[in-house]
Amino acid sequence: MRSKRAVILEQLQAVSLTDDASFDIGEAALLLAAFDHPGTALAPYRTHLSALADDARHATTRLASVGVQVMALQRVLLTRHGYSAGEADPASWGDVDLIDTIDRRQGQAATLGILYVHAARAYGAAIEVLNFPQSFLVRLTARGQRVIIDPVDVRRTLDAGDLRRRLKLLQGQAAEVNAAHYEAISDREALFRLYNGLKISAIAAGTLPRALDILEALRVLVPARSELWWETGVLLSRLGNVSTAISTLEAYLSAAAPASGRDQIEDLLKRLRARAP
């Protein structure tokens, strides 16, 4: 009988195999959160996500102005379903527990942003996550207009001055906004960045088993990223599981033809084999 973790990984793999246009950010975020909630039934959360999508479809359309769409999304998320933001703190953007956010109807930029994107995608909105550092900002486009929204403060939109001030707060007074910060990233990439941040925090805290768990989920979400497999080998070896590290990396190289990073992985394998008993 398969473990619940194996079932979640299998379901996450099914989501990850879809192309970016069909990628379901709500379902993927729910499955990623499920790793920290063993035994929690996901059906009620999927029902809630479906309700958000249905309500958004009834509230507005992609043909409405950006102002009308923003107000409709506010009514759905804030008024009808009672969501609110925790204390606005740029450093807390990486809070990614969607299950906890749905339970409490309160979250930070990442989970609230995921819910806004999920609801807006339901009616075909042109909404995208921006490539802005340490922030989960979304841009909504309609009828020749664009607005940038911070999910923790959706009652106002952000202009160039707001973004400049935010960047300086995050990276220092010398930082300046450039064109790259206005570029869109895929929903999949947004989730990868969030969970990669969790992995980095786990490594910094010395909780390597936790980091390995996150890496396992990330390898399913974005299997083509060879650096995730290299990091897995390194962490396994640091925990003394050299044989497992070797077999994991060998299996990856035999099953895939990484576009980059192969030499780095083969070099790590060479060093691990020299250490193997």
Short mmCIF file of C-alpha atoms in Angstrom, two decimals:
data_model
loop_
_atom_site.label_atom_id
_atom_site.label_comp_id
_atom_site.label_asym_id
_atom_site.label_seq_id
_atom_site.Cartn_x
_atom_site.Cartn_y
_atom_site.Cartn_z
CA MET A 1 0.00 0.00 0.00
CA ARG A 2 1.40 3.37 -1.00
CA SER A 3 2.13 5.94 1.68
CA LYS A 4 0.23 9.21 1.73
CA ARG A 5 3.46 10.98 0.85
CA ALA A 6 3.85 8.80 -2.23
CA VAL A 7 0.29 9.62 -3.28
CA ILE A 8 0.93 13.35 -2.89
CA LEU A 9 4.14 13.07 -4.92
CA GLU A 10 2.26 11.21 -7.65
CA GLN A 11 -0.46 13.86 -7.75
CA LEU A 12 2.13 16.65 -7.79
CA GLN A 13 3.88 14.94 -10.69
CA ALA A 14 0.60 14.90 -12.64
CA VAL A 15 0.28 18.66 -12.14
CA SER A 16 3.92 19.29 -13.01
CA LEU A 17 3.61 17.42 -16.32
CA THR A 18 1.14 19.98 -17.66
CA ASP A 19 2.40 22.90 -19.73
CA ASP A 20 2.61 26.38 -18.24
CA ALA A 21 -0.70 27.44 -19.81
CA SER A 22 -2.54 24.58 -18.06
CA PHE A 23 -0.55 24.53 -14.82
CA ASP A 24 -2.89 24.67 -11.80
CA ILE A 25 -1.18 26.89 -9.24
CA GLY A 26 -3.86 26.31 -6.59
CA GLU A 27 -3.66 22.51 -6.78
CA ALA A 28 0.15 22.54 -6.90
CA ALA A 29 0.39 24.84 -3.87
CA LEU A 30 -2.11 22.69 -2.00
CA LEU A 31 -0.10 19.53 -2.68
CA LEU A 32 3.15 21.21 -1.63
CA ALA A 33 1.52 22.35 1.62
CA ALA A 34 0.21 18.83 2.21
CA PHE A 35 3.74 17.58 2.91
CA ASP A 36 3.62 19.54 6.17
CA HIS A 37 0.13 18.28 7.03
CA PRO A 38 0.38 14.49 7.00
CA GLY A 39 -2.97 12.83 7.31
CA THR A 40 -4.95 15.93 6.36
CA ALA A 41 -7.74 15.21 3.89
CA LEU A 42 -7.38 17.49 0.88
CA ALA A 43 -10.93 17.17 -0.42
CA PRO A 44 -12.34 20.09 1.66
CA TYR A 45 -9.52 22.35 0.44
CA ARG A 46 -10.10 21.38 -3.17
CA THR A 47 -13.80 22.11 -2.67
CA HIS A 48 -12.88 25.54 -1.31
CA LEU A 49 -10.59 26.27 -4.26
CA SER A 50 -13.42 25.27 -6.61
CA ALA A 51 -15.77 27.63 -4.76
CA LEU A 52 -13.31 30.50 -5.16
CA ALA A 53 -13.06 29.78 -8.86
CA ASP A 54 -16.84 29.56 -9.32
CA ASP A 55 -17.42 32.78 -7.39
CA ALA A 56 -14.80 34.60 -9.45
CA ARG A 57 -16.39 33.41 -12.70
CA HIS A 58 -19.75 34.77 -11.53
CA ALA A 59 -18.24 38.04 -10.27
CA THR A 60 -16.52 39.31 -13.40
CA THR A 61 -15.01 38.46 -16.79
CA ARG A 62 -11.69 38.97 -18.52
CA LEU A 63 -13.38 41.60 -20.72
CA ALA A 64 -14.07 43.90 -17.77
CA SER A 65 -11.72 46.77 -16.96
CA VAL A 66 -8.83 46.15 -14.61
CA GLY A 67 -10.57 48.24 -11.94
CA VAL A 68 -13.73 46.18 -12.13
CA GLN A 69 -11.76 42.94 -12.01
CA VAL A 70 -9.71 44.03 -9.00
CA MET A 71 -12.85 45.01 -7.10
CA ALA A 72 -14.54 41.74 -8.02
CA LEU A 73 -11.57 39.71 -6.78
CA GLN A 74 -11.59 41.72 -3.57
CA ARG A 75 -15.26 40.92 -3.04
CA VAL A 76 -14.69 37.23 -3.63
CA LEU A 77 -11.58 36.82 -1.50
CA LEU A 78 -12.03 39.44 1.20
CA THR A 79 -15.76 39.90 1.58
CA ARG A 80 -17.36 36.62 0.59
CA HIS A 81 -14.66 34.28 1.90
CA GLY A 82 -13.24 36.46 4.67
CA TYR A 83 -9.56 36.44 3.79
CA SER A 84 -7.23 38.97 5.35
CA ALA A 85 -3.52 39.60 5.44
CA GLY A 86 -1.27 39.20 8.40
CA GLU A 87 0.95 42.09 9.36
CA ALA A 88 2.44 43.46 6.15
CA ASP A 89 6.13 42.61 6.35
CA PRO A 90 8.23 42.24 3.18
CA ALA A 91 10.36 39.63 4.93
CA SER A 92 7.33 37.35 5.36
CA TRP A 93 6.58 36.97 1.67
CA GLY A 94 7.84 33.39 1.74
CA ASP A 95 5.03 32.03 3.95
CA VAL A 96 3.75 29.31 1.62
CA ASP A 97 1.44 27.11 3.70
CA LEU A 98 -1.78 27.24 1.69
CA ILE A 99 -3.57 24.79 3.99
CA ASP A 100 -2.92 26.98 7.03
CA THR A 101 -3.99 30.08 5.10
CA ILE A 102 -7.29 28.47 4.07
CA ASP A 103 -7.92 27.22 7.60
CA ARG A 104 -7.34 30.62 9.20
CA ARG A 105 -8.53 32.72 6.22
CA GLN A 106 -5.38 34.75 6.78
CA GLY A 107 -2.04 34.69 5.04
CA GLN A 108 0.90 36.58 3.68
CA ALA A 109 1.74 37.73 0.18
CA ALA A 110 2.63 34.32 -1.24
CA THR A 111 -0.45 32.33 -0.26
CA LEU A 112 -2.87 35.22 -0.76
CA GLY A 113 -1.26 35.86 -4.13
CA ILE A 114 -1.69 32.23 -5.10
CA LEU A 115 -5.40 32.47 -4.23
CA TYR A 116 -5.81 35.66 -6.27
CA VAL A 117 -4.08 34.11 -9.26
CA HIS A 118 -6.14 30.94 -8.87
CA ALA A 119 -9.42 32.89 -8.76
CA ALA A 120 -8.48 35.17 -11.66
CA ARG A 121 -7.32 32.29 -13.86
CA ALA A 122 -10.78 30.74 -13.42
CA TYR A 123 -12.38 33.41 -15.59
CA GLY A 124 -9.44 33.72 -17.97
CA ALA A 125 -7.87 36.87 -16.60
CA ALA A 126 -4.53 38.07 -17.94
CA ILE A 127 -2.77 37.85 -14.58
CA GLU A 128 0.88 37.07 -13.97
CA VAL A 129 3.43 37.00 -11.18
CA LEU A 130 6.22 39.54 -11.49
CA ASN A 131 9.95 38.88 -11.34
CA PHE A 132 10.34 41.20 -8.36
CA PRO A 133 12.82 40.10 -5.67
CA GLN A 134 11.59 38.86 -2.30
CA SER A 135 8.01 39.75 -3.17
CA PHE A 136 4.92 38.09 -4.58
CA LEU A 137 3.47 40.83 -6.77
CA VAL A 138 0.89 40.21 -9.49
CA ARG A 139 0.03 42.23 -12.58
CA LEU A 140 -3.46 42.29 -14.06
CA THR A 141 -3.96 43.42 -17.65
CA ALA A 142 -7.23 44.22 -19.43
CA ARG A 143 -8.46 46.57 -22.12
CA GLY A 144 -5.07 48.17 -22.61
CA GLN A 145 -4.54 48.87 -18.91
CA ARG A 146 -2.19 47.28 -16.40
CA VAL A 147 -2.11 47.37 -12.62
CA ILE A 148 0.36 45.85 -10.17
CA ILE A 149 -1.05 44.50 -6.92
CA ASP A 150 0.48 43.44 -3.62
CA PRO A 151 -1.79 40.62 -2.37
CA VAL A 152 -1.48 41.80 1.24
CA ASP A 153 -2.83 45.24 0.31
CA VAL A 154 -5.11 44.73 -2.67
CA ARG A 155 -7.12 47.89 -2.04
CA ARG A 156 -4.39 49.93 -3.70
CA THR A 157 -2.26 49.39 -6.76
CA LEU A 158 1.49 49.93 -6.93
CA ASP A 159 3.19 52.51 -9.11
CA ALA A 160 6.85 52.94 -10.06
CA GLY A 161 7.54 54.94 -6.91
CA ASP A 162 6.08 52.23 -4.71
CA LEU A 163 8.24 49.58 -6.37
CA ARG A 164 11.36 51.73 -6.03
CA ARG A 165 10.74 52.27 -2.32
CA ARG A 166 10.04 48.57 -1.80
CA LEU A 167 13.23 47.52 -3.57
CA LYS A 168 15.36 49.91 -1.51
CA LEU A 169 13.76 48.59 1.66
CA LEU A 170 14.62 45.04 0.65
CA GLN A 171 18.05 45.52 -0.92
CA GLY A 172 19.40 48.83 0.29
CA GLN A 173 19.41 52.42 -0.88
CA ALA A 174 21.68 51.70 -3.84
CA ALA A 175 19.14 49.34 -5.43
CA GLU A 176 17.18 50.57 -8.44
CA VAL A 177 14.23 49.06 -10.28
CA ASN A 178 15.04 47.87 -13.80
CA ALA A 179 13.16 46.27 -16.69
CA ALA A 180 13.78 42.74 -15.41
CA HIS A 181 11.69 43.48 -12.32
CA TYR A 182 8.65 44.04 -14.54
CA GLU A 183 9.03 40.74 -16.39
CA ALA A 184 6.54 37.96 -15.73
CA ILE A 185 7.47 34.53 -14.44
CA SER A 186 5.42 31.38 -14.79
CA ASP A 187 3.22 30.12 -11.95
CA ARG A 188 5.50 27.06 -11.74
CA GLU A 189 8.58 29.27 -11.41
CA ALA A 190 6.85 31.32 -8.70
CA LEU A 191 6.20 28.20 -6.64
CA PHE A 192 9.73 26.96 -7.24
CA ARG A 193 11.20 30.21 -5.92
CA LEU A 194 9.01 30.11 -2.83
CA TYR A 195 9.88 26.54 -1.91
CA ASN A 196 13.51 26.97 -2.86
CA GLY A 197 13.57 29.77 -0.30
CA LEU A 198 12.20 27.35 2.30
CA LYS A 199 14.92 24.88 1.39
CA ILE A 200 17.63 27.52 1.81
CA SER A 201 16.20 28.46 5.21
CA ALA A 202 16.14 24.81 6.30
CA ILE A 203 19.78 24.34 5.31
CA ALA A 204 20.77 27.54 7.12
CA ALA A 205 18.96 26.28 10.24
CA GLY A 206 20.78 22.95 10.03
CA THR A 207 17.57 20.95 9.50
CA LEU A 208 18.92 18.91 6.61
CA PRO A 209 16.17 16.23 6.66
CA ARG A 210 13.62 19.03 6.21
CA ALA A 211 15.68 20.43 3.33
CA LEU A 212 15.78 16.98 1.71
CA ASP A 213 11.99 16.69 1.98
CA ILE A 214 11.59 20.02 0.22
CA LEU A 215 14.11 19.00 -2.44
CA GLU A 216 12.13 15.83 -3.12
CA ALA A 217 9.00 17.89 -3.77
CA LEU A 218 10.92 20.39 -5.91
CA ARG A 219 12.43 17.62 -8.02
CA VAL A 220 8.91 16.50 -8.84
CA LEU A 221 7.70 20.04 -9.52
CA VAL A 222 10.64 21.01 -11.77
CA PRO A 223 12.54 17.79 -12.57
CA ALA A 224 14.64 19.40 -15.31
CA ARG A 225 16.60 21.51 -12.81
CA SER A 226 19.78 19.49 -12.43
CA GLU A 227 20.97 21.63 -9.53
CA LEU A 228 18.23 20.11 -7.35
CA TRP A 229 19.67 16.65 -7.90
CA TRP A 230 23.20 17.87 -7.19
CA GLU A 231 21.99 19.48 -3.94
CA THR A 232 20.21 16.26 -3.01
CA GLY A 233 23.44 14.32 -3.43
CA VAL A 234 25.36 16.83 -1.33
CA LEU A 235 22.83 16.80 1.52
CA LEU A 236 22.54 13.01 1.53
CA SER A 237 26.31 12.73 1.78
CA ARG A 238 26.40 15.30 4.62
CA LEU A 239 23.92 13.10 6.48
CA GLY A 240 26.18 10.10 5.93
CA ASN A 241 23.99 8.46 3.27
CA VAL A 242 26.71 8.25 0.66
CA SER A 243 25.40 5.08 -1.01
CA THR A 244 21.93 6.60 -1.35
CA ALA A 245 23.45 9.78 -2.77
CA ILE A 246 25.33 7.77 -5.39
CA SER A 247 22.33 5.68 -6.42
CA THR A 248 20.09 8.76 -6.60
CA LEU A 249 22.48 10.66 -8.86
CA GLU A 250 23.20 7.61 -11.03
CA ALA A 251 19.49 7.03 -11.52
CA TYR A 252 18.97 10.66 -12.50
CA LEU A 253 21.77 10.66 -15.07
CA SER A 254 20.61 7.37 -16.59
CA ALA A 255 16.99 8.54 -16.86
CA ALA A 256 17.59 12.11 -18.05
CA ALA A 257 19.87 14.09 -20.28
CA PRO A 258 20.31 17.32 -18.33
CA ALA A 259 20.84 20.37 -20.52
CA SER A 260 23.29 21.73 -17.99
CA GLY A 261 24.93 20.65 -14.77
CA ARG A 262 25.89 17.17 -15.91
CA ASP A 263 29.61 17.77 -15.41
CA GLN A 264 28.99 19.06 -11.89
CA ILE A 265 26.93 15.99 -11.00
CA GLU A 266 29.50 13.61 -12.49
CA ASP A 267 32.24 15.36 -10.52
CA LEU A 268 30.22 14.95 -7.33
CA LEU A 269 29.62 11.28 -8.15
CA LYS A 270 33.35 10.73 -8.61
CA ARG A 271 34.06 12.22 -5.17
CA LEU A 272 31.26 10.26 -3.53
CA ARG A 273 32.42 6.96 -5.03
CA ALA A 274 35.87 7.61 -3.62
CA ARG A 275 34.27 7.91 -0.17
CA ALA A 276 31.94 4.91 -0.51
CA PRO A 277 32.73 1.90 1.68
#
